XYZ file of N, CA and C in Angstrom:
525
model
N 68.274 33.951 123.565
C 69.668 34.023 123.959
C 70.459 33.096 123.058
N 71.497 33.630 122.463
C 72.322 32.832 121.560
C 73.257 31.948 122.366
N 73.713 30.833 121.767
C 74.650 29.951 122.490
C 75.923 30.676 122.918
N 76.358 31.656 122.107
C 77.572 32.390 122.474
C 77.338 33.283 123.693
N 76.120 33.762 123.883
C 75.801 34.668 124.990
C 75.707 33.937 126.318
N 75.344 32.653 126.305
C 75.192 31.911 127.562
C 76.477 31.864 128.381
N 77.635 31.500 127.795
C 78.864 31.495 128.615
C 79.199 32.885 129.162
N 78.992 33.927 128.349
C 79.295 35.278 128.814
C 78.388 35.657 129.981
N 77.101 35.308 129.880
C 76.163 35.610 130.961
C 76.524 34.814 132.211
N 76.864 33.546 132.054
C 77.270 32.727 133.202
C 78.510 33.300 133.864
N 79.435 33.760 133.049
C 80.658 34.347 133.583
C 80.338 35.622 134.367
N 79.431 36.434 133.859
C 79.045 37.662 134.553
C 78.400 37.343 135.895
N 77.518 36.352 135.904
C 76.873 35.942 137.154
C 77.927 35.420 138.133
N 78.866 34.619 137.634
C 79.927 34.088 138.490
C 80.761 35.229 139.080
N 81.162 36.181 138.241
C 81.955 37.303 138.736
C 81.174 38.135 139.753
N 79.893 38.294 139.513
C 79.062 39.040 140.464
C 79.002 38.319 141.797
N 78.838 37.007 141.769
C 78.795 36.232 143.017
C 80.129 36.299 143.746
N 81.207 36.169 142.997
C 82.539 36.253 143.608
C 82.752 37.638 144.213
N 82.352 38.660 143.482
C 82.504 40.026 143.988
C 81.699 40.261 145.246
N 80.478 39.759 145.274
C 79.639 39.925 146.463
C 80.239 39.183 147.646
N 80.736 37.994 147.397
C 81.368 37.219 148.475
C 82.613 37.911 148.995
N 83.383 38.432 148.089
C 84.587 39.139 148.500
C 84.241 40.409 149.268
N 83.156 41.073 148.859
C 82.717 42.271 149.580
C 82.455 41.966 151.039
N 81.665 40.939 151.282
C 81.361 40.604 152.666
C 82.619 40.192 153.408
N 83.456 39.410 152.765
C 84.671 38.957 153.421
C 85.538 40.130 153.833
N 85.726 41.064 152.917
C 86.610 42.186 153.222
C 85.954 43.196 154.152
N 84.696 43.508 153.881
C 84.034 44.532 154.684
C 83.617 43.998 156.048
N 83.030 42.836 156.085
C 82.381 42.406 157.313
C 83.039 41.222 157.986
N 83.207 40.140 157.297
C 83.584 38.897 157.963
C 84.907 38.996 158.706
N 85.954 39.430 158.035
C 87.268 39.455 158.676
C 87.311 40.406 159.875
N 86.929 41.674 159.725
C 86.989 42.554 160.886
C 85.989 42.208 161.979
N 84.806 41.734 161.591
C 83.818 41.377 162.604
C 84.327 40.215 163.434
N 84.798 39.167 162.771
C 85.255 38.006 163.528
C 86.503 38.329 164.332
N 87.391 39.165 163.801
C 88.568 39.550 164.581
C 88.154 40.312 165.833
N 87.204 41.222 165.683
C 86.725 41.971 166.849
C 86.027 41.088 167.855
N 85.245 40.147 167.364
C 84.514 39.254 168.250
C 85.471 38.351 169.014
N 86.527 37.924 168.346
C 87.480 37.025 168.982
C 88.481 37.770 169.852
N 88.384 39.089 169.906
C 89.326 39.912 170.679
C 90.748 39.768 170.174
N 90.925 39.661 168.860
C 92.265 39.507 168.306
C 92.550 40.634 167.346
N 93.801 40.731 166.980
C 94.200 41.700 165.976
C 93.875 41.131 164.606
N 94.029 41.959 163.584
C 93.927 41.440 162.246
C 92.864 42.071 161.388
N 92.051 42.956 161.903
C 91.015 43.545 161.071
C 91.513 44.792 160.379
N 91.345 44.867 159.074
C 91.586 46.068 158.288
C 92.958 46.677 158.520
N 93.969 45.860 158.568
C 95.370 46.255 158.635
C 95.796 46.894 159.954
N 94.987 46.853 160.954
C 95.342 47.372 162.279
C 94.923 46.349 163.312
N 95.619 46.343 164.439
C 95.141 45.537 165.540
C 93.851 46.130 166.072
N 92.954 45.289 166.500
C 91.675 45.775 166.990
C 91.799 46.290 168.415
N 92.816 45.907 169.110
C 93.049 46.459 170.438
C 93.921 47.697 170.267
N 93.886 48.553 171.190
C 94.729 49.732 171.108
C 94.156 50.753 170.144
N 94.531 50.671 168.878
C 94.151 51.685 167.902
C 92.637 51.834 167.794
N 91.928 50.709 167.651
C 90.479 50.768 167.482
C 89.737 50.403 168.752
N 90.368 49.649 169.635
C 89.649 49.138 170.793
C 89.985 49.825 172.097
N 90.517 51.032 172.048
C 90.819 51.823 173.242
C 91.679 51.073 174.249
N 92.972 51.075 174.048
C 93.871 50.425 174.994
C 93.850 48.923 174.811
N 93.841 48.191 175.910
C 93.866 46.745 175.844
C 92.492 46.124 175.911
N 91.461 46.933 175.846
C 90.096 46.426 175.978
C 89.656 45.716 174.706
N 88.686 44.819 174.858
C 88.072 44.200 173.697
C 87.251 45.255 172.959
N 87.117 45.084 171.672
C 86.343 46.030 170.884
C 84.865 45.920 171.219
N 84.231 47.044 171.349
C 82.791 47.090 171.606
C 82.043 47.016 170.279
N 80.762 46.681 170.320
C 79.977 46.709 169.082
C 79.978 48.093 168.422
N 79.938 49.137 169.224
C 79.933 50.493 168.672
C 81.247 50.789 167.951
N 82.371 50.383 168.555
C 83.668 50.605 167.912
C 83.778 49.789 166.630
N 83.257 48.559 166.647
C 83.277 47.725 165.440
C 82.455 48.379 164.330
N 81.310 48.920 164.692
C 80.467 49.581 163.694
C 81.176 50.796 163.108
N 81.807 51.599 163.965
C 82.547 52.768 163.484
C 83.655 52.343 162.532
N 84.387 51.326 162.921
C 85.495 50.823 162.110
C 84.982 50.317 160.763
N 83.892 49.590 160.788
C 83.369 49.007 159.559
C 82.753 50.059 158.643
N 82.280 51.174 159.206
C 81.800 52.259 158.342
C 82.951 52.835 157.525
N 84.124 52.946 158.143
C 85.306 53.414 157.420
C 85.681 52.408 156.331
N 85.686 51.120 156.689
C 86.033 50.075 155.721
C 85.032 50.043 154.573
N 83.761 50.188 154.891
C 82.719 50.170 153.866
C 82.878 51.350 152.921
N 83.089 52.522 153.481
C 83.267 53.717 152.647
C 84.471 53.537 151.732
N 85.545 52.980 152.258
C 86.755 52.750 151.473
C 86.479 51.788 150.318
N 85.732 50.715 150.586
C 85.467 49.726 149.554
C 84.495 50.225 148.495
N 83.563 51.066 148.877
C 82.525 51.490 147.945
C 82.861 52.771 147.189
N 83.966 53.387 147.523
C 84.264 54.708 146.960
C 84.472 54.701 145.446
N 84.983 53.620 144.897
C 85.300 53.600 143.471
C 84.267 52.880 142.611
N 83.163 52.467 143.172
C 82.176 51.745 142.368
C 80.889 52.543 142.191
N 80.965 53.829 142.459
C 79.814 54.721 142.276
C 78.596 54.282 143.070
N 78.817 53.816 144.284
C 77.692 53.468 145.151
C 77.019 54.756 145.600
N 75.712 54.787 145.502
C 74.969 55.981 145.905
C 74.976 56.098 147.431
N 74.615 57.266 147.906
C 74.514 57.474 149.358
C 73.480 56.518 149.945
N 72.397 56.295 149.203
C 71.362 55.360 149.669
C 71.915 53.938 149.784
N 72.696 53.502 148.791
C 73.303 52.166 148.858
C 74.268 52.079 150.038
N 75.079 53.112 150.216
C 76.033 53.102 151.327
C 75.308 53.028 152.661
N 74.239 53.790 152.819
C 73.469 53.754 154.068
C 72.870 52.365 154.297
N 72.332 51.784 153.239
C 71.728 50.458 153.357
C 72.790 49.424 153.732
N 73.951 49.491 153.109
C 75.034 48.550 153.414
C 75.519 48.745 154.841
N 75.649 49.987 155.286
C 76.034 50.223 156.682
C 75.009 49.620 157.635
N 73.723 49.722 157.306
C 72.682 49.112 158.135
C 72.809 47.593 158.173
N 73.101 46.995 157.030
C 73.276 45.540 156.960
C 74.457 45.113 157.823
N 75.569 45.810 157.670
C 76.775 45.472 158.435
C 76.542 45.698 159.927
N 75.901 46.798 160.289
C 75.623 47.067 161.702
C 74.728 45.996 162.310
N 73.732 45.545 161.571
C 72.870 44.467 162.055
C 73.645 43.182 162.272
N 74.556 42.883 161.346
C 75.381 41.684 161.498
C 76.294 41.807 162.719
N 76.851 42.993 162.931
C 77.700 43.208 164.111
C 76.903 42.947 165.387
N 75.714 43.508 165.477
C 74.888 43.308 166.672
C 74.620 41.824 166.908
N 74.226 41.130 165.862
C 73.913 39.707 165.995
C 75.146 38.895 166.379
N 76.283 39.200 165.763
C 77.492 38.424 166.043
C 78.065 38.730 167.422
N 77.889 39.944 167.900
C 78.351 40.243 169.252
C 77.491 39.532 170.304
N 76.212 39.312 169.998
C 75.385 38.509 170.913
C 75.914 37.071 170.966
N 76.340 36.558 169.837
C 76.930 35.214 169.810
C 78.250 35.200 170.581
N 78.969 36.295 170.534
C 80.228 36.387 171.269
C 80.002 36.190 172.764
N 78.925 36.778 173.281
C 78.620 36.630 174.710
C 78.399 35.163 175.059
N 77.679 34.448 174.206
C 77.450 33.016 174.444
C 78.766 32.248 174.357
N 79.614 32.630 173.410
C 80.917 31.984 173.279
C 81.753 32.189 174.545
N 81.739 33.395 175.084
C 82.509 33.657 176.296
C 81.981 32.844 177.475
N 80.670 32.655 177.560
C 80.110 31.801 178.613
C 80.586 30.359 178.438
N 80.601 29.883 177.205
C 81.105 28.530 176.938
C 82.582 28.410 177.300
N 83.342 29.413 176.963
C 84.776 29.397 177.282
C 84.987 29.339 178.782
N 84.227 30.119 179.535
C 84.342 30.099 180.990
C 83.966 28.730 181.551
N 82.907 28.143 181.002
C 82.490 26.800 181.453
C 83.557 25.760 181.117
N 84.178 25.903 179.973
C 85.252 24.982 179.583
C 86.428 25.087 180.551
N 86.854 26.296 180.834
C 87.974 26.504 181.755
C 87.641 26.007 183.158
N 86.397 26.135 183.562
C 85.986 25.664 184.892
C 86.152 24.146 185.015
N 86.074 23.450 183.902
C 86.251 21.993 183.940
C 87.685 21.603 184.309
N 88.614 22.508 184.119
C 90.022 22.208 184.360
C 90.591 23.024 185.513
N 89.756 23.289 186.520
C 90.206 24.102 187.648
C 90.925 23.292 188.715
N 91.023 22.002 188.527
C 91.770 21.152 189.455
C 91.007 20.732 190.692
N 89.726 21.017 190.758
C 88.970 20.682 191.972
C 88.278 19.330 191.896
N 88.333 18.685 190.756
C 87.673 17.389 190.647
C 87.867 16.808 189.265
N 87.149 15.729 189.023
C 87.249 15.064 187.733
C 86.584 15.916 186.654
N 87.099 15.781 185.464
C 86.522 16.489 184.323
C 85.222 15.798 183.943
N 84.191 16.586 183.753
C 82.877 16.080 183.363
C 82.827 16.005 181.832
N 82.996 14.797 181.308
C 83.031 14.618 179.853
C 81.710 15.022 179.191
N 80.617 14.768 179.859
C 79.321 15.153 179.303
C 79.214 16.681 179.202
N 79.726 17.377 180.207
C 79.707 18.840 180.168
C 80.597 19.363 179.043
N 81.759 18.748 178.867
C 82.641 19.145 177.766
C 81.962 18.930 176.416
N 81.273 17.815 176.275
C 80.570 17.539 175.022
C 79.467 18.563 174.791
N 78.771 18.952 175.826
C 77.719 19.960 175.689
C 78.316 21.300 175.265
N 79.453 21.647 175.836
C 80.135 22.886 175.453
C 80.544 22.813 173.985
N 81.080 21.666 173.569
C 81.498 21.497 172.181
C 80.301 21.662 171.239
N 79.202 21.031 171.585
C 77.997 21.150 170.754
C 77.511 22.594 170.682
N 77.544 23.267 171.799
C 77.124 24.661 171.832
C 78.023 25.511 170.932
N 79.322 25.277 170.998
C 80.262 26.032 170.171
C 80.039 25.759 168.686
N 79.772 24.508 168.343
C 79.486 24.182 166.946
C 78.204 24.883 166.492
N 77.218 24.936 167.365
C 75.975 25.645 167.043
C 76.215 27.133 166.846
N 77.064 27.720 167.684
C 77.381 29.140 167.535
C 78.103 29.405 166.217
N 79.038 28.521 165.860
C 79.758 28.683 164.588
C 78.782 28.602 163.418
N 77.842 27.673 163.485
C 76.851 27.534 162.422
C 75.967 28.774 162.350
N 75.555 29.261 163.496
C 74.712 30.459 163.544
C 75.448 31.671 162.985
N 76.723 31.815 163.348
C 77.514 32.941 162.846
C 77.691 32.830 161.334
N 77.962 31.635 160.857
C 78.130 31.420 159.423
C 76.854 31.769 158.666
N 75.717 31.337 159.180
C 74.439 31.655 158.537
C 74.207 33.161 158.519
N 74.551 33.823 159.603
C 74.328 35.272 159.682
C 75.214 36.016 158.687
N 76.450 35.560 158.536
C 77.344 36.194 157.569
C 76.853 35.973 156.143
N 76.353 34.773 155.853
C 75.823 34.500 154.518
C 74.582 35.356 154.255
N 73.742 35.519 155.259
C 72.567 36.387 155.113
C 73.005 37.814 154.790
N 74.006 38.302 155.514
C 74.500 39.653 155.251
C 75.075 39.747 153.846
N 75.785 38.714 153.412
C 76.344 38.684 152.062
C 75.236 38.799 151.020
N 74.188 38.020 151.182
C 73.074 38.067 150.230
C 72.418 39.451 150.237
N 72.249 40.027 151.414
C 71.653 41.363 151.508
C 72.544 42.414 150.840
N 73.856 42.317 151.056
C 74.786 43.244 150.414
C 74.728 43.094 148.904
N 74.694 41.856 148.454
C 74.638 41.582 147.027
C 73.389 42.181 146.402
N 72.266 42.077 147.087
C 71.014 42.642 146.583
C 71.060 44.161 146.500
N 71.905 44.781 147.300
C 71.988 46.235 147.353
C 72.769 46.814 146.174
N 73.731 46.059 145.675
C 74.577 46.536 144.583
C 74.061 46.042 143.235
N 74.380 46.784 142.192
C 74.046 46.345 140.838
C 75.073 45.295 140.403
N 74.749 44.498 139.392
C 75.739 43.535 138.892
C 77.046 44.211 138.470
N 76.949 45.371 137.873
C 78.150 46.093 137.446
C 78.987 46.520 138.651
N 78.315 46.964 139.706
C 79.040 47.357 140.916
C 79.703 46.151 141.568
N 78.998 45.029 141.613
C 79.593 43.817 142.186
C 80.818 43.398 141.397
N 80.723 43.473 140.069
C 81.860 43.101 139.233
C 83.031 44.051 139.466
N 82.767 45.351 139.481
C 83.828 46.336 139.708
C 84.461 46.134 141.084
N 83.636 45.844 142.075
C 84.153 45.620 143.418
C 85.023 44.363 143.460
N 84.567 43.319 142.800
C 85.354 42.088 142.737
C 86.700 42.322 142.080
N 86.721 43.083 141.008
C 87.979 43.401 140.327
C 88.889 44.229 141.227
N 88.311 45.172 141.929
C 89.104 46.023 142.829
C 89.719 45.186 143.952
N 88.917 44.298 144.516
C 89.435 43.475 145.622
C 90.492 42.496 145.119
N 90.301 41.972 143.915
C 91.304 41.075 143.345
C 92.614 41.824 143.175
N 92.539 43.036 142.649
C 93.745 43.868 142.465
C 94.399 44.163 143.822
N 93.582 44.476 144.820
C 94.099 44.819 146.149
C 94.796 43.635 146.809
N 94.264 42.428 146.587
C 94.814 41.242 147.237
C 95.731 40.428 146.341
N 96.025 40.930 145.132
C 96.847 40.169 144.185
C 98.323 40.183 144.556
N 98.753 41.092 145.367
C 100.190 41.150 145.705
C 100.529 40.417 146.960
């Protein structure tokens, strides 16, 4: 490898990593976390109503359906094969399942937190600290799961596809 080739190769690796990270962020992280948090903001639509059937929280099945549309949209211009698309949908669906399980634990923590302020007695500081620790653990677990999905998605695409995807996402978010 010539000295001139090293910077170009490093740049290609950097762009591939950025593209893979952006892929997960756009395809999975933002809509998954919005759905899990029961908030609007995923893929240019509110998750309630349009995607979540009325005022209900989004179900894992609805999140998976929504993310299949987002995935197809993101992969359409990078010549992803049907096999790659299927594999990526499987990766995203697995992440949705895992993150929705964490959502259930988060809701239990939220209920326990609110119970501390029901006005029937003194606030249990030790219980609040335990809830805080549990929430930090859930955030760490969710972060690890998203990074795992990112690495799996990255392995599914070629370096050229990751670069093209990164360029497409940069163009999409440049305005």
